[in-house]
Each structure stands twice: as structure tokens, then as C-alpha cells.
């Protein structure tokens, strides 16, 4: 298994952000994390990346116990997080932002150049805009830069936090296509999304979090067809978010109440 999470518990003061969370992700698989605002999706990704410390439980990445490792040590072992909100250097160019994600040593130079080429193949618009200020790009293009920067580290495990947030549907589709392609090439991807339908259609497995607990888990296809999941997260019969419409406030509110 590439990622193994056992009995994870995370607290922020009195808030229990994750409770008894366990799951496995195999190499080249896509795992979708679904849940309302505040369900614990970001906390799970941040804990995997070593940015947040669990109070209990273990995380293993590529067979190594990473629970107590620091974020940069976990990154060096091949796991990269693309945080919510992208966090680009707006005044640097697209190319400079991408290089920020590359390995530093000189002997990596050749592999970095070929990886940059791979990023440009995945997101052709970034080649065209390589010399532009990152801050001048659209939201979708900035998300591509953020993912491209993470890919410059040639990760075995890529964590994406809400990559579709605020993006036009065509960008969401393009990003989900890239996620599918990366997984087909062997990269393991964990993707936290409020756009549950788009994420589950791309994923192999899914987990639904509510108030820090797993309420549903299993093959993504099964979750897409699950009545309970559909009703709460997929907007069946109303405004499915994959059409690029408003987020599903009603279902989010219901989830908050844990009904
Ligand atoms: P969102 O989509 O809003 O990011 P999420 O599912 O990713 O939601 P988390 O951000 O992981 O959820 O939050 C889980 C819980 O932990 C929430 O109750 C949130 O308010 C709380 N929380 C998150 N980060 C912190 C923090 N740094 N300090 C205190 N509480 C936090």
C-alpha cells in the first residue's frame, strides 16, 4: 500500500477535527475525500503532509512511518500537497513558480528539465504563459501552476485540496483529466473536493467525512450510486455542482447538523 492511515485523531484545542480515521490507498489509485465545509478533509491532507500533527494514530507513506516526520522530510520522500487557495508567488512568473517545486541539487538539473517538459505537456497553456506574472492568470490557470509546481518534485503521492474551488467547468474537467492521467502513470492521488460528483467520477475509492468521522467509504462508483451519498453530496434532482453552479449550501448545512 502506498498510503496507510490507522486510527487517526487530530484536535485543534477542543475541536476534534478527525476521529478514528483509517484508510488505505494503493499505488496509482485516486482517493476522493468528500464532505461539507469543516468535515475534516483539509486536516486529513495536512496530516498526511506532516503540516498538522495527529494526537493519535499512524500514517505510513510508501511503507515508511511518517507520523512524526516533518513536512519537508515527507516531501523529500515523494509526497506533495497542493494546498487550498494555491499559494502562488503572484509577482513571480509562471516559470519561476514551477521551478520553486523542483529538486534543488545540480545533479537533478536534467531530470528537472524533462519534468518541466512533462508539466507543459499536461498543461500546454503554462508553456505559452511561462513568462507571465502568475498573479495575472485566471483562477483555473493558477490552479494548473500550483499542480505543476507540485509535480516538479516528481511525487509518488499527490494531495490536492479543493482544486476545483471557484473554477469554470472546463477547467474542472481538464484538471480531473490530468488527475486521471497521473494515476494511470502510477501516481497516487488523494483529492479533497466539495465538488463530490467530479471527484468521485475520477476516483477509484472514496471516503465521506462528517464532523471528522468516516461515514461512508468504498469504491467511488458505489458511492456515486449510494442513495444517502447522492442525496447529501451529489445534488441529485437539484443543481449538480458539476454544471459549475453554486455550491450546495443546503446539503452542506444538513451535513453540519450530522443528520
Ligand atoms: P473546508 O472545506 O472548509 O476546508 P474541511 O473539510 O477541509 O473544510 P477542515 O478545514 O479540516 O475541514 O476543518 C475541520 C475542523 O477543524 C473544523 O471544525 C474547523 O473549524 C477546524 N479547524 C481547522 N483548522 C483549524 C485550526 N487551524 N485551528 C482550529 N480549528 C481548526
mmCIF file of N, CA and C in Angstrom, residues 7 9 24 32 41 47 61 77 85 87 99 124 126-127 130-131 138 149 153 166 182-183 192 235-236 251 256:
data_model
loop_
_atom_site.group_PDB
_atom_site.id
_atom_site.type_symbol
_atom_site.label_atom_id
_atom_site.label_comp_id
_atom_site.label_asym_id
_atom_site.label_seq_id
_atom_site.Cartn_x
_atom_site.Cartn_y
_atom_site.Cartn_z
ATOM 1 N N UNK A 7 -6.387 4.754 12.538
ATOM 2 C CA UNK A 7 -6.960 5.312 13.777
ATOM 3 C C UNK A 7 -6.498 6.740 14.052
ATOM 4 N N UNK A 9 -6.389 10.557 14.860
ATOM 5 C CA UNK A 9 -7.179 11.537 15.607
ATOM 6 C C UNK A 9 -6.407 12.850 15.624
ATOM 7 N N UNK A 24 -6.719 3.019 3.361
ATOM 8 C CA UNK A 24 -5.584 2.538 2.574
ATOM 9 C C UNK A 24 -5.729 3.065 1.153
ATOM 10 N N UNK A 32 -10.913 9.948 -3.366
ATOM 11 C CA UNK A 32 -11.641 11.213 -3.211
ATOM 12 C C UNK A 32 -12.097 11.357 -1.765
ATOM 13 N N UNK A 41 -11.574 17.368 5.801
ATOM 14 C CA UNK A 41 -10.837 16.964 4.601
ATOM 15 C C UNK A 41 -9.442 17.583 4.567
ATOM 16 N N UNK A 47 -2.411 16.439 7.618
ATOM 17 C CA UNK A 47 -1.771 15.461 8.498
ATOM 18 C C UNK A 47 -0.903 14.502 7.676
ATOM 19 N N UNK A 61 3.639 6.162 4.571
ATOM 20 C CA UNK A 61 3.678 6.541 3.161
ATOM 21 C C UNK A 61 4.799 5.737 2.513
ATOM 22 N N UNK A 77 10.447 12.514 0.628
ATOM 23 C CA UNK A 77 10.158 11.089 0.391
ATOM 24 C C UNK A 77 9.145 10.880 -0.727
ATOM 25 N N UNK A 85 -6.405 27.163 -2.128
ATOM 26 C CA UNK A 85 -6.034 28.572 -2.312
ATOM 27 C C UNK A 85 -4.733 28.761 -3.066
ATOM 28 N N UNK A 87 -1.667 29.375 -3.161
ATOM 29 C CA UNK A 87 -0.455 29.950 -2.578
ATOM 30 C C UNK A 87 0.693 30.086 -3.578
ATOM 31 N N UNK A 99 9.537 26.308 -11.071
ATOM 32 C CA UNK A 99 10.873 25.910 -10.618
ATOM 33 C C UNK A 99 10.968 25.831 -9.096
ATOM 34 N N UNK A 124 -0.652 22.688 -21.496
ATOM 35 C CA UNK A 124 0.023 23.439 -22.565
ATOM 36 C C UNK A 124 -0.030 24.956 -22.387
ATOM 37 N N UNK A 126 0.500 26.643 -19.868
ATOM 38 C CA UNK A 126 1.584 27.127 -19.000
ATOM 39 C C UNK A 126 2.863 27.378 -19.803
ATOM 40 N N UNK A 127 3.058 26.634 -20.879
ATOM 41 C CA UNK A 127 4.227 26.900 -21.733
ATOM 42 C C UNK A 127 4.069 28.279 -22.370
ATOM 43 N N UNK A 130 4.542 31.011 -19.710
ATOM 44 C CA UNK A 130 5.667 30.779 -18.777
ATOM 45 C C UNK A 130 6.324 32.075 -18.313
ATOM 46 N N UNK A 131 6.320 33.101 -19.156
ATOM 47 C CA UNK A 131 6.983 34.346 -18.811
ATOM 48 C C UNK A 131 6.064 35.375 -18.168
ATOM 49 N N UNK A 138 -5.760 33.448 -14.903
ATOM 50 C CA UNK A 138 -7.098 33.152 -14.380
ATOM 51 C C UNK A 138 -6.966 32.130 -13.249
ATOM 52 N N UNK A 149 3.656 22.944 -10.100
ATOM 53 C CA UNK A 149 4.759 23.163 -9.142
ATOM 54 C C UNK A 149 4.966 21.921 -8.272
ATOM 55 N N UNK A 153 8.331 18.224 -8.326
ATOM 56 C CA UNK A 153 9.043 17.379 -7.357
ATOM 57 C C UNK A 153 8.914 15.893 -7.670
ATOM 58 N N UNK A 166 -14.096 27.334 -7.171
ATOM 59 C CA UNK A 166 -14.240 28.597 -7.905
ATOM 60 C C UNK A 166 -13.852 28.537 -9.371
ATOM 61 N N UNK A 182 -2.393 11.114 -14.438
ATOM 62 C CA UNK A 182 -1.280 10.926 -13.482
ATOM 63 C C UNK A 182 -1.414 9.570 -12.796
ATOM 64 N N UNK A 183 -2.645 9.246 -12.394
ATOM 65 C CA UNK A 183 -2.871 7.964 -11.718
ATOM 66 C C UNK A 183 -2.566 6.808 -12.663
ATOM 67 N N UNK A 192 -9.267 16.190 -2.070
ATOM 68 C CA UNK A 192 -10.369 16.658 -1.222
ATOM 69 C C UNK A 192 -11.224 17.589 -2.068
ATOM 70 N N UNK A 235 -26.309 16.178 -5.041
ATOM 71 C CA UNK A 235 -27.317 17.105 -5.553
ATOM 72 C C UNK A 235 -28.233 16.496 -6.590
ATOM 73 N N UNK A 236 -28.529 15.204 -6.453
ATOM 74 C CA UNK A 236 -29.398 14.560 -7.434
ATOM 75 C C UNK A 236 -30.769 15.226 -7.414
ATOM 76 N N UNK A 251 -27.198 21.042 1.299
ATOM 77 C CA UNK A 251 -26.652 19.759 1.734
ATOM 78 C C UNK A 251 -25.518 19.989 2.724
ATOM 79 N N UNK A 256 -23.611 19.555 8.382
ATOM 80 C CA UNK A 256 -23.164 20.181 9.624
ATOM 81 C C UNK A 256 -23.962 19.690 10.817
#
